[in-house]
Structures are given as structure tokens and as C-alpha cells.
Short mmCIF file of C-alpha atoms and ligand atoms in Angstrom, two decimals:
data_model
loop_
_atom_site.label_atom_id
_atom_site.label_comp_id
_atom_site.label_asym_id
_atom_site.label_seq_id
_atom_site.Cartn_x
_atom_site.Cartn_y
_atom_site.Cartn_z
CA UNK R 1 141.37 98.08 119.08
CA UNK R 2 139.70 96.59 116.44
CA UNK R 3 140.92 97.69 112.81
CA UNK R 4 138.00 99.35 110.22
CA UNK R 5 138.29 100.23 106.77
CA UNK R 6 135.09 102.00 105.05
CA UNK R 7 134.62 105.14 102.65
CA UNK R 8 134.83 108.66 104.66
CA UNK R 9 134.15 112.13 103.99
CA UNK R 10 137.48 113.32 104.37
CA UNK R 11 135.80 117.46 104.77
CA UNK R 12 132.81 119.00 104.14
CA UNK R 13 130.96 118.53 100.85
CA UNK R 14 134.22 116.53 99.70
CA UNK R 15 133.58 113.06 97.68
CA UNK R 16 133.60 110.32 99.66
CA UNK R 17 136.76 107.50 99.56
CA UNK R 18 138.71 104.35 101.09
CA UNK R 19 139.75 105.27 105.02
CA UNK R 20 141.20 103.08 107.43
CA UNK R 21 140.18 103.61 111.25
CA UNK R 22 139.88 101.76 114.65
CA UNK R 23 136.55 100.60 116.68
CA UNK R 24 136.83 99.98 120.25
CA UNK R 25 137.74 96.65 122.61
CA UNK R 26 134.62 95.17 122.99
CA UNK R 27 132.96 96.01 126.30
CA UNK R 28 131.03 93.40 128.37
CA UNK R 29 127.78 94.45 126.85
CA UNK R 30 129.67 95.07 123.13
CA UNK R 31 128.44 93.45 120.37
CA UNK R 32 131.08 93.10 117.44
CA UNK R 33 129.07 93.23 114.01
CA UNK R 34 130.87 92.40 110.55
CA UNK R 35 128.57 94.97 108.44
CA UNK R 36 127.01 92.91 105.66
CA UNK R 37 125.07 95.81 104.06
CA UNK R 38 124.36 99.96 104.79
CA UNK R 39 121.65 101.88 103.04
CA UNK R 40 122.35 105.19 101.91
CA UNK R 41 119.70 107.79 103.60
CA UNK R 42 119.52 111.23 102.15
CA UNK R 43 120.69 112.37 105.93
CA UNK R 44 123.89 111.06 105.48
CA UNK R 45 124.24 113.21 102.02
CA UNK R 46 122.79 116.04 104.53
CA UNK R 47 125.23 115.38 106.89
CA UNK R 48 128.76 115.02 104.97
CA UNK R 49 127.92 117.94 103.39
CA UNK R 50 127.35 120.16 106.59
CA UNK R 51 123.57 121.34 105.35
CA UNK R 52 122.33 121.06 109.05
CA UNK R 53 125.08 123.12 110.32
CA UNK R 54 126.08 120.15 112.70
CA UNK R 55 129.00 118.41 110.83
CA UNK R 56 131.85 119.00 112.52
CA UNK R 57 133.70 115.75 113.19
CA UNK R 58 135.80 114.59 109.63
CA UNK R 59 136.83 112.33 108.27
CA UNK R 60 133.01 111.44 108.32
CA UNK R 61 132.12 107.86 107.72
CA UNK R 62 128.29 107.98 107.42
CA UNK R 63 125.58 105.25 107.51
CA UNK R 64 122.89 104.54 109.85
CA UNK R 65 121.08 101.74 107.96
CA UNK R 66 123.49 98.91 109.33
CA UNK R 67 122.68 95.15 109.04
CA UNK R 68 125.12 92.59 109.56
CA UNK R 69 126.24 89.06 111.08
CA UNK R 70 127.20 88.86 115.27
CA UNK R 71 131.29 88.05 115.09
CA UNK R 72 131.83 88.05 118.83
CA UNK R 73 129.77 89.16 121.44
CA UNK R 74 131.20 90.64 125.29
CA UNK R 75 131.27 88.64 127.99
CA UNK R 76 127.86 89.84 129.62
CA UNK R 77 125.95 90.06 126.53
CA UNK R 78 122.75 88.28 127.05
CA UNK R 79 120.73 89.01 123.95
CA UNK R 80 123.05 88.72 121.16
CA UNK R 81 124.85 85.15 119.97
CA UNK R 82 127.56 84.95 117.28
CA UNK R 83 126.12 84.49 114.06
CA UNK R 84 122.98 85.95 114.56
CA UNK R 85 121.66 88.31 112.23
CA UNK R 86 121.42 91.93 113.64
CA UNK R 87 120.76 95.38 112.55
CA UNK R 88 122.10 99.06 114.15
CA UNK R 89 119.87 102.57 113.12
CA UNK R 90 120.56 106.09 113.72
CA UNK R 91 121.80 105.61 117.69
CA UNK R 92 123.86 103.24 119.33
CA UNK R 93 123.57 104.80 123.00
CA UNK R 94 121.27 106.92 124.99
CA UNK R 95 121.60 108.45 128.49
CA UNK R 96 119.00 105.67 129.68
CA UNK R 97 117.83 107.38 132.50
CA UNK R 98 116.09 110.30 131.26
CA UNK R 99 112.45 110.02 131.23
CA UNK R 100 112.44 109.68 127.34
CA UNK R 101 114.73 106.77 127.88
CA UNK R 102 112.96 104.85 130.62
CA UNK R 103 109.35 105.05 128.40
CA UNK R 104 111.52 103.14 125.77
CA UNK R 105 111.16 106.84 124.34
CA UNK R 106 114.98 106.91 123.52
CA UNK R 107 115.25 108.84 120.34
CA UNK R 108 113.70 111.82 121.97
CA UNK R 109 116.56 111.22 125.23
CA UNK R 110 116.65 114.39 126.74
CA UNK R 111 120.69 114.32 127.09
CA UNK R 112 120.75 113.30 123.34
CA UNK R 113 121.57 110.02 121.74
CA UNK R 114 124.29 109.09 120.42
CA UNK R 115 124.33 109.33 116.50
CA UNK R 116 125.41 106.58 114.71
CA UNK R 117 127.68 108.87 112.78
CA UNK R 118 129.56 112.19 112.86
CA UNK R 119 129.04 112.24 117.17
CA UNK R 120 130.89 112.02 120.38
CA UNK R 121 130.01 108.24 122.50
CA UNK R 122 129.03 109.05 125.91
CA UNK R 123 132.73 109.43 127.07
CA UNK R 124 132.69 112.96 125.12
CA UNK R 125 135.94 112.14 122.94
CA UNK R 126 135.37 109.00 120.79
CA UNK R 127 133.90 109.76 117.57
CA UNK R 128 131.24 108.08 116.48
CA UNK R 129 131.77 106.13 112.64
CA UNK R 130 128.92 104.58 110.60
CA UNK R 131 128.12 101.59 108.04
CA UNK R 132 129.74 102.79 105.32
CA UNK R 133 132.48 100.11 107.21
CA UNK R 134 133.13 96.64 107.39
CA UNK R 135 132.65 96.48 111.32
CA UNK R 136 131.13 98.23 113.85
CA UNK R 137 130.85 97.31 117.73
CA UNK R 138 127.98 98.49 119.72
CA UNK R 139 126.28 97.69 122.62
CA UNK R 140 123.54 95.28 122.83
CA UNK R 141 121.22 97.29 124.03
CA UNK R 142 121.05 99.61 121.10
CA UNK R 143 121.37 96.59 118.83
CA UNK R 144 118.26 95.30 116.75
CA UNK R 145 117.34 91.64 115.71
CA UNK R 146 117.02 90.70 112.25
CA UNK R 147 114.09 88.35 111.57
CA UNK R 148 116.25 85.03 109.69
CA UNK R 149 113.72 85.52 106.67
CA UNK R 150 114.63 89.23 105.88
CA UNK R 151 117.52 89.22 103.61
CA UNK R 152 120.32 91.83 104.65
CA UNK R 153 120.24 93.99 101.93
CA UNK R 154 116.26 94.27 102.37
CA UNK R 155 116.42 94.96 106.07
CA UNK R 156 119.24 97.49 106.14
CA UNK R 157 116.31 100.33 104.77
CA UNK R 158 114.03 99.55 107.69
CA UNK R 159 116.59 100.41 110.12
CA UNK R 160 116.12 104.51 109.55
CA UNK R 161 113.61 104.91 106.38
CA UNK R 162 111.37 101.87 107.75
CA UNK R 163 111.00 103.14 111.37
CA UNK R 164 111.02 107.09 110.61
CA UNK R 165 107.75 106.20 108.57
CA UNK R 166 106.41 103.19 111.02
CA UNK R 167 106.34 105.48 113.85
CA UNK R 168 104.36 108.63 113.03
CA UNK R 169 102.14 106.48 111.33
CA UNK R 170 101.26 104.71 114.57
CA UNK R 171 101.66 107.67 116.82
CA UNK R 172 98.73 109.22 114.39
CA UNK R 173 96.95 106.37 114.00
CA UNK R 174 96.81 105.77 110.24
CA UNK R 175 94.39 102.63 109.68
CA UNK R 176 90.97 101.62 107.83
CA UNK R 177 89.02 104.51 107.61
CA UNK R 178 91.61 107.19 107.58
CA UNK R 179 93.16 109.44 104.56
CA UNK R 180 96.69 109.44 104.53
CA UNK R 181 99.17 111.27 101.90
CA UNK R 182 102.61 110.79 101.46
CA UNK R 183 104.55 113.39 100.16
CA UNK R 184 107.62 112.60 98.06
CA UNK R 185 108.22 109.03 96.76
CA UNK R 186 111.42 108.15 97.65
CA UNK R 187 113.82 105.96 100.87
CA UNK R 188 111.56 107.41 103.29
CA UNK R 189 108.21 107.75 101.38
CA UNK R 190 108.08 104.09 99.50
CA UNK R 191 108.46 103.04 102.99
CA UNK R 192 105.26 105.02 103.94
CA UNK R 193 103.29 103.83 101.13
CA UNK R 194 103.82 100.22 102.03
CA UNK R 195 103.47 100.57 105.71
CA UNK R 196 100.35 102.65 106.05
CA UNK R 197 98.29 100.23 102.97
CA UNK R 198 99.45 96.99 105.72
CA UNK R 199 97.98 99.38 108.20
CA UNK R 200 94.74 99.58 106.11
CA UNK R 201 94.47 103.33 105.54
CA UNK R 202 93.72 104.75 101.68
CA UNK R 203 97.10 106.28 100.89
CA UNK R 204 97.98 109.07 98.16
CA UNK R 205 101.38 109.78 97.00
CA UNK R 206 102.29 112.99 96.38
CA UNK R 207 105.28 112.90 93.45
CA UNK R 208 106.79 116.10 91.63
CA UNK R 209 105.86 113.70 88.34
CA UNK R 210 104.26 111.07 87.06
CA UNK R 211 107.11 109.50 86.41
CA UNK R 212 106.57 107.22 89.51
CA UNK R 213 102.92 106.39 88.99
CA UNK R 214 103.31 103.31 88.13
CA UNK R 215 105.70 102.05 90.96
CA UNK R 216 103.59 103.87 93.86
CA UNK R 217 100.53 101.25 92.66
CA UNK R 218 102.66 98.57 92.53
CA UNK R 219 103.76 99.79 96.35
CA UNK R 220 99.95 99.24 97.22
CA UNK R 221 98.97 103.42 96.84
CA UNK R 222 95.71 103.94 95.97
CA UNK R 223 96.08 107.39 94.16
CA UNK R 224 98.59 109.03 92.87
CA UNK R 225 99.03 112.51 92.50
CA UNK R 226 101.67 114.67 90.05
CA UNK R 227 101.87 118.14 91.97
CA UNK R 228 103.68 119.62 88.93
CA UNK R 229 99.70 120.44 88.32
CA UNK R 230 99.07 123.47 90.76
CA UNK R 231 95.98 122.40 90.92
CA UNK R 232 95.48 119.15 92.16
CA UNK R 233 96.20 121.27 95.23
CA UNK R 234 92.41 122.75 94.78
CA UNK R 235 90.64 119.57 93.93
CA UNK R 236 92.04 117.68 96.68
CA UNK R 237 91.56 120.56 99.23
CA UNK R 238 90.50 119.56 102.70
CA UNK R 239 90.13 115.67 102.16
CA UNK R 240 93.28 114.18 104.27
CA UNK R 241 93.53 113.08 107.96
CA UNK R 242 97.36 112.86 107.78
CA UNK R 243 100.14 113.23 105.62
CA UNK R 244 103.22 112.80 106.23
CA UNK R 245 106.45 114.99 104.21
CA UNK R 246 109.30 113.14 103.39
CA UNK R 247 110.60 115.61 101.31
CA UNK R 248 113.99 116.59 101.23
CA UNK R 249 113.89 120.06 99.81
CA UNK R 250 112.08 123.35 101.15
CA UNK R 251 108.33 123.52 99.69
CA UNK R 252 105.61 125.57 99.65
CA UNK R 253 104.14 124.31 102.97
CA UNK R 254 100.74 126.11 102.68
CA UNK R 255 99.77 124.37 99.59
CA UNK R 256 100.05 120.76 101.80
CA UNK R 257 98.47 122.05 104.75
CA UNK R 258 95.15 122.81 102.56
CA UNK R 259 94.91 119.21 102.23
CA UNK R 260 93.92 118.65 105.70
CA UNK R 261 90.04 118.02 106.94
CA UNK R 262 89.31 119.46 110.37
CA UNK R 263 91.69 118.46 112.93
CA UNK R 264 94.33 116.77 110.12
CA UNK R 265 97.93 117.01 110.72
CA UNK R 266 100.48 117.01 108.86
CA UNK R 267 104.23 115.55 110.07
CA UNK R 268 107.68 117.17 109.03
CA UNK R 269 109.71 113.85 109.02
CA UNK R 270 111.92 115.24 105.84
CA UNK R 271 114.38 117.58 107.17
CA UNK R 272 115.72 120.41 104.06
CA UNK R 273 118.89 122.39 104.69
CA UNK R 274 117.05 125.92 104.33
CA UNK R 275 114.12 126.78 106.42
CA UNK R 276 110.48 127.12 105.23
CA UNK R 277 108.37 130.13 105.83
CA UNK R 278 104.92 129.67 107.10
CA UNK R 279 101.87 131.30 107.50
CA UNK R 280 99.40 129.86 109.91
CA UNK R 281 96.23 130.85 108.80
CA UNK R 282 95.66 127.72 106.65
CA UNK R 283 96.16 126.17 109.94
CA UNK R 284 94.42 128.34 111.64
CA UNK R 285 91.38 127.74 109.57
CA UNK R 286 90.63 124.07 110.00
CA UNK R 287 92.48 123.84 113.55
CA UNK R 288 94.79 121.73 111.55
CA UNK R 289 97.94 120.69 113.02
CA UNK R 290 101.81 120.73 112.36
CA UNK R 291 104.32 117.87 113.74
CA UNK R 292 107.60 116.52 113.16
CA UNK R 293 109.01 112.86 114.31
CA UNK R 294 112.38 111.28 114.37
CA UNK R 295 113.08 108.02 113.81
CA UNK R 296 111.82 105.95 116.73
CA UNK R 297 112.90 104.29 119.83
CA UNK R 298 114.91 100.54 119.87
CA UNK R 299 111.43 98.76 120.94
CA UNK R 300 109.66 100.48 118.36
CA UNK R 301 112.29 99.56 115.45
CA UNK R 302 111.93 95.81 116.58
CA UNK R 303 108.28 95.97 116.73
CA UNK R 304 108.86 97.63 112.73
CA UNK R 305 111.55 94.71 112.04
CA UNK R 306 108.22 91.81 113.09
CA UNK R 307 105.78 93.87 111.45
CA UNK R 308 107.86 94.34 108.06
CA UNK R 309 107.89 90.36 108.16
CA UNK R 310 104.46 89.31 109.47
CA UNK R 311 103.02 92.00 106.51
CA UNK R 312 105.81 90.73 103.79
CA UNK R 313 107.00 94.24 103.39
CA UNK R 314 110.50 94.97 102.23
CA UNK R 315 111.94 98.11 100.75
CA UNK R 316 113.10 98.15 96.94
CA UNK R 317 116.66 98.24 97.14
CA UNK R 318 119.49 98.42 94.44
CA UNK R 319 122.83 97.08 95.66
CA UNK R 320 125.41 98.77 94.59
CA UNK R 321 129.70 98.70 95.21
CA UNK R 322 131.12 100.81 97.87
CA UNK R 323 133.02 102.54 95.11
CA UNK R 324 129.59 103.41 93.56
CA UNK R 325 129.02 105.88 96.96
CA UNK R 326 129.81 109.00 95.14
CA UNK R 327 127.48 108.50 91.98
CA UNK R 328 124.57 107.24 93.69
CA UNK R 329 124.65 110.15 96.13
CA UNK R 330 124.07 112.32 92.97
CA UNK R 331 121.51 110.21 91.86
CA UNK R 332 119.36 110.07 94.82
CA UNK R 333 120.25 114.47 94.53
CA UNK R 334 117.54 113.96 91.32
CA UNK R 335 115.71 111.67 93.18
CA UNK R 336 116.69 109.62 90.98
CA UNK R 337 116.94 106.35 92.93
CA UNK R 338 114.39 103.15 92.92
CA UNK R 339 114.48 102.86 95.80
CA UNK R 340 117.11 103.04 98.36
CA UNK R 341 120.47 102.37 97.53
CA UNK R 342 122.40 100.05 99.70
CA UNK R 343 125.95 99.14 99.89
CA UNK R 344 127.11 95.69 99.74
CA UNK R 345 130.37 96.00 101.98
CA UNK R 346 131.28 92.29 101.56
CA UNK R 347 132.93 94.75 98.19
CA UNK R 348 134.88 96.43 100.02
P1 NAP S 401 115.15 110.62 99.14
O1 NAP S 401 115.22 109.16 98.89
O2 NAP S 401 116.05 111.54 98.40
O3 NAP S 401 113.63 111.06 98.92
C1 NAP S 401 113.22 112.39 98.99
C2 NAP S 401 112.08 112.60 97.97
O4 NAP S 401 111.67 113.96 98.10
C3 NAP S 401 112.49 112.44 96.54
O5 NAP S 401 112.45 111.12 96.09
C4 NAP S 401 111.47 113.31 95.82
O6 NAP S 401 110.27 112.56 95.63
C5 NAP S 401 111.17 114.41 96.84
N1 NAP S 401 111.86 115.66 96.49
C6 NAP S 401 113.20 115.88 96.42
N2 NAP S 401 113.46 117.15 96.06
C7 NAP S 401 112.25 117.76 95.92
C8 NAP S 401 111.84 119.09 95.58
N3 NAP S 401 112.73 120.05 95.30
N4 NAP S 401 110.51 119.35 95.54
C9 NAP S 401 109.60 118.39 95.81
N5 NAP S 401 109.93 117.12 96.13
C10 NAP S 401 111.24 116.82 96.18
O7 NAP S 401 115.44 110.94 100.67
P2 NAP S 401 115.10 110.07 101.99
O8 NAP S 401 116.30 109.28 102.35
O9 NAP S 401 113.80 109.45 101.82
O10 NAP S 401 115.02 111.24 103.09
C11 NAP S 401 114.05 112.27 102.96
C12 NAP S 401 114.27 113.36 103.99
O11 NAP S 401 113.99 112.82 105.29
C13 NAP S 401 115.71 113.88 104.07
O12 NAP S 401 115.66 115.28 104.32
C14 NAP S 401 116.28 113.16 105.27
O13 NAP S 401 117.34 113.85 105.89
C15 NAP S 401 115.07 113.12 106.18
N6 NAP S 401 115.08 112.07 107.21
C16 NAP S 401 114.46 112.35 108.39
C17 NAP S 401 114.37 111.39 109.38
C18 NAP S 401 113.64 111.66 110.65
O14 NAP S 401 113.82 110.91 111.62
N7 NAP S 401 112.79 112.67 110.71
C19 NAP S 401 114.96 110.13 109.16
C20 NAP S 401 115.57 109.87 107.95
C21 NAP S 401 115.62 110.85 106.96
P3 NAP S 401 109.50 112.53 94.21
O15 NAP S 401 110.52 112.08 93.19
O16 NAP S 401 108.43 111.53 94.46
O17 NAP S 401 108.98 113.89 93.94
ZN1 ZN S 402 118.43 108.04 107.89
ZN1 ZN S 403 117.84 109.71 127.99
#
């Protein structure tokens, strides 16, 4: 076994701090990964404090927003050299013969991937243990490659915040021409903003305050919008193609939905602890549609990875000490963070 040392949730809802644990002999395909730098992702506050009702493995070592340098590679591993730079998201296995899986579809793998974090591997008794770590071994199929001229601490965001926007706003189709919104300027949404402006659509952030304003234009947003101001809600009405929520928090969903033309939709990637309620007649009304979208598949993350470096995008990060953990998951509670926070575990 290989010996880890990271920061854990040692419970539920419990700070986070220093815990020792094991990673597995490297299998043939097993590629061993010294963790440079994790982001922190408002799932993984989500997660070690139970607020999806699916925590039940502690101690809890979260991160999903893993890049690092190849120490030693298995002795079938074709894709991988030590080294290398590399990166590991939200799932590090897959059934991978589901349907799902064979259409490179494998975050929607009907079986259920294997989380990063806070999961059982395919064997049904390992745990699963994230970035918040100095190692990590996974195989190489669910490993990513790290363009050379991303630095580490940039890249880490793409891995979950970078792909979770990249892929609705392909599967939608946000380019010239189209309206798209993004609602909530934080990880996820400054992701949004800068992907769907290289995709050439008009993009509108949608902020609690202005507080932001400034940042979202410097992000490449076209508009901004303060929805402290009820109604901004009336003067924008019906004038969006998509819009994407990366909130965090439960929302008055009809006010959003308004925003739509004809035939809009708008896609749930945020994902609050308590449940919205809904009334579909302003979706009724404009046969306007409701999605969600998780992540997105390995191929699709290394398509991101190219684009994110052919279109010079990079996520605004602010590197902090592993010891920070337990502060800057209050701050990004305020949304309060500019604008990912990512862990430099060479501190550890
Ligand atoms: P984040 O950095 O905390 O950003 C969330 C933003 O939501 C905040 O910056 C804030 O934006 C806005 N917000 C927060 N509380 C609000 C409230 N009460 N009312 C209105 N707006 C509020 O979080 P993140 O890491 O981007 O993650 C966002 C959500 O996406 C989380 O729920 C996370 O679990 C989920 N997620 C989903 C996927 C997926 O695959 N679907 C992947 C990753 C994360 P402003 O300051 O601009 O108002
Ligand atoms: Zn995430
Ligand atoms: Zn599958």
C-alpha cells in the first residue's frame, strides 16, 4: 500500500484536519499521481456536510479538482509516462460497458461511477479518498492530460467547474447568435462566462449584487445583471435562449424561467441541499424547457482541457495552505471567493 496524508472530515459537518491513510498497489493500468494542487468545489462543502443525504463514508477526504505530476505508472499503462502532467475530476472508474459508457457517455454510467470521493471502487469495499491528499492512484483510463502550458494550480478548476459548464454549453449549443445567462458568479459560473464568450454567444451574468460587476466584464460578459432589483426580472422577460444555474442555494425558479424566449431552456447544473418548488405554467407558456447536467464524460473533459488552451482560458484561482481548508470553506459559504480556491498540497 501506498501511504497518504491529506485533511479529512473526520464526521458530518465536522471541520476538516491532518489524516493519514493508505492508496492501493498500483494495478497494471494504475497511474500513481503526487497531487500538486485540488480546487475546492462547493460539492465537496455539500458533501462533508451530508446536505445531499449521501455522505456516509468518514473520515471524508474530499476533492475532485486533482492535478498533479505522473510518479510511476503500472506495467500496462500505455497513455501515461512518469512526469507527465495529469489531472483526475469527479470519477476515477465507470462500469464501461453500459451504453452510457461505450458512447464515451460515462458520467451518466448506468451502474454509477465511481466518485472521486466519499464512494465504494468497483470492488464494493474500498473507499474512495480525494485531492485534499498528497497522492492518489487511479487508473489511466479515467486519468486526464494536462496541456504543458496550463499551470497546475490553473488547471485543477477545469477538472469539475470547467467541464460541468463546457458541457451543457455544447450539448445546447451556446454560440454567435444565441442569448445565454449565467446565473450566480462563482467556481462554476466564472467558468461559464469565459467559456460561452470563446464560444461566441452574448452572455449575462446573473449576480445577487453588483459587487461583481466589474470582474464578470473583465471575464468577457457582456451584461451584467444585480437581481437584488426584482425587477430586472420584468425588463429582461422572455429574451434568453439558455441559461444555465450555478447556484448553490434554493431560488425562486419561476422568476428565471421568465427569462426564456420560445423554446429556451434553462439547465440545473447547481445542486442546493433543499428542494425547489415549481410551478410549470411559466413553462408551460413559452414551451420552455427544464434540464440538469453533470459534469461530463473523460473525452469531453480532454476536449475542455485543449479548448481552455487553444482559447487562453484559465479560471481565477487563489492558492491557499491546506491548513486554510476550513476558512475558505466559509468564505466560499458568502460567496465570498474570487474565484476558486485551490490548495497547494506541496504545503502539506
Ligand atoms: P460557488 O463558488 O459557491 O458559487 C455559487 C454561486 O451561487 C455564488 O458565488 C453566488 O453567486 C450564488 N449564490 C450562492 N448563494 C446564493 C443565494 N442564496 N441566492 C442566490 N445566489 C446564490 O459554488 P460552485 O463550486 O460554483 O458550485 C455551485 C453549485 O454547483 C453547487 O451546488 C455545487 O454542488 C454544484 N455543482 C454541480 C455540478 C454538476 O455536475 N451538476 C458540478 C460541480 C458543482 P453570486 O455571488 O454571483 O450571487
Ligand atoms: Zn465539483
Ligand atoms: Zn457504465
Amino acid at each position: 500500500m501506498i501511504k497518504a496524508t491529506g485533511y479529512a472530515a473526520p464526521t458530518v459537518k465536522a471541520p476538516l484536519r491532518p489524516f493519514s491513510f493508505e492508496r492501493r498497489d498500483p494495478r497494471e493500468h494504475d497511474v500513481v499521481i503526487d497531487i500538486k494542487f485540488c480546487g475546492i468545489c462547493h460539492s465537496d462543502i455539500h458533501m462533508a456536510r451530508n446536505e445531499w443525504g449521501t455522505s456516509t463514508l468518514f473520515p471524508m477526504v474530499p476533492g475532485h479538482e486533482i492535478a498533479g505530476v505522473v510518479r510511476s505508472v503500472g506495467s500496462k499503462v500505455t497513455r501515461y509516462k512518469v512526469g507527465q502532467h495529469v489531472g483526475v475530476g469527479c470519477f476515477t472508474d465507470s462500469c464501461r460497458t453500459c451504453e452510457h459508457c461505450r458512447k464515451s457517455l460515462d458520467q451518466y454510467c448506468l451502474e454509477g461511477n465511481t466518485l472521486t470521493y466519499g464512494a465504494l471502487e468497483r470492488d464494493g469495499k474500498t473507499v474512495t479518498q480525494g485531492g485534499y491528499s498528497n497522492v492518489i492512484v487511479v487508473d489511466e483510463n479515467y486519468v486526464l492530460r494536462i496541456p504543458e502550458s496550463l499551470p497546475l494550480d490553473r488547471a485543477a478548476p477545469l477538472l469539475c467547474a470547467g467541464i460541468t459548464l463546457y458541457s451543457p454549453l455544447m450539448h445546447w449549443k451556446a454560440g454567435p447568435g444565441k442569448k445565454v445567462g449565467i446565473m450566480g458568479l462563482g467556481g462554476l459560473g466564472h467558468m461559464g462566462v469565459k467559456i460561452a464568450r470563446a464560444l461566441g454567444a452574448e452572455v449575462t451574468v446573473f449576480s445577487q449584487t453588483e459587487k461583481k460587476k466589474e470582474d464578470a466584464h473583465r471575464m468577457g460578459a457582456n451584461h451584467f445583471v444585480a437581481t437584488k432589483d426584482p425587477s430586472v426580472f420584468n425588463k429582461l422577460a422572455g429574451s434568453f435562449d439558455l441559461i444555465i444555474n450555478t447556484i448553490s442555494a434554493d431560488i425562486n425558479m419561476a422568476d428565471y424561467f421568465g427569462l426564456l424566449k420560445l423554446d429556451g431552456t434553462l439547465v440545473a447544473v447547481g445542486a442546493p441541499e433543499k428542494p425547489m418548488v415549481i410551478h410549470p405554467f411559466p413553462l408551460i407558456m413559452m414551451r420552455r424547457s427544464y434540464a440538469g447536467s453533470v459534469i461530463g464524460s473523460i473525452k469531453e473533459t480532454q476536449e475542455m482541457l485543449e479548448f481552455c488552451v487553444k482559447h487562453k482560458i484559465t479560471p481565477e484561482v487563489e492558492v491557499i495552505a491546506p491548513e486554510q481548508v476550513n476558512t475558505a470553506y466559509e468564505r466560499v459559504l458568502t460567496s465570498d471567493v474570487r474565484y476558486r480556491f485551490v490548495i497547494d498540497m506541496a504545503r502539506l
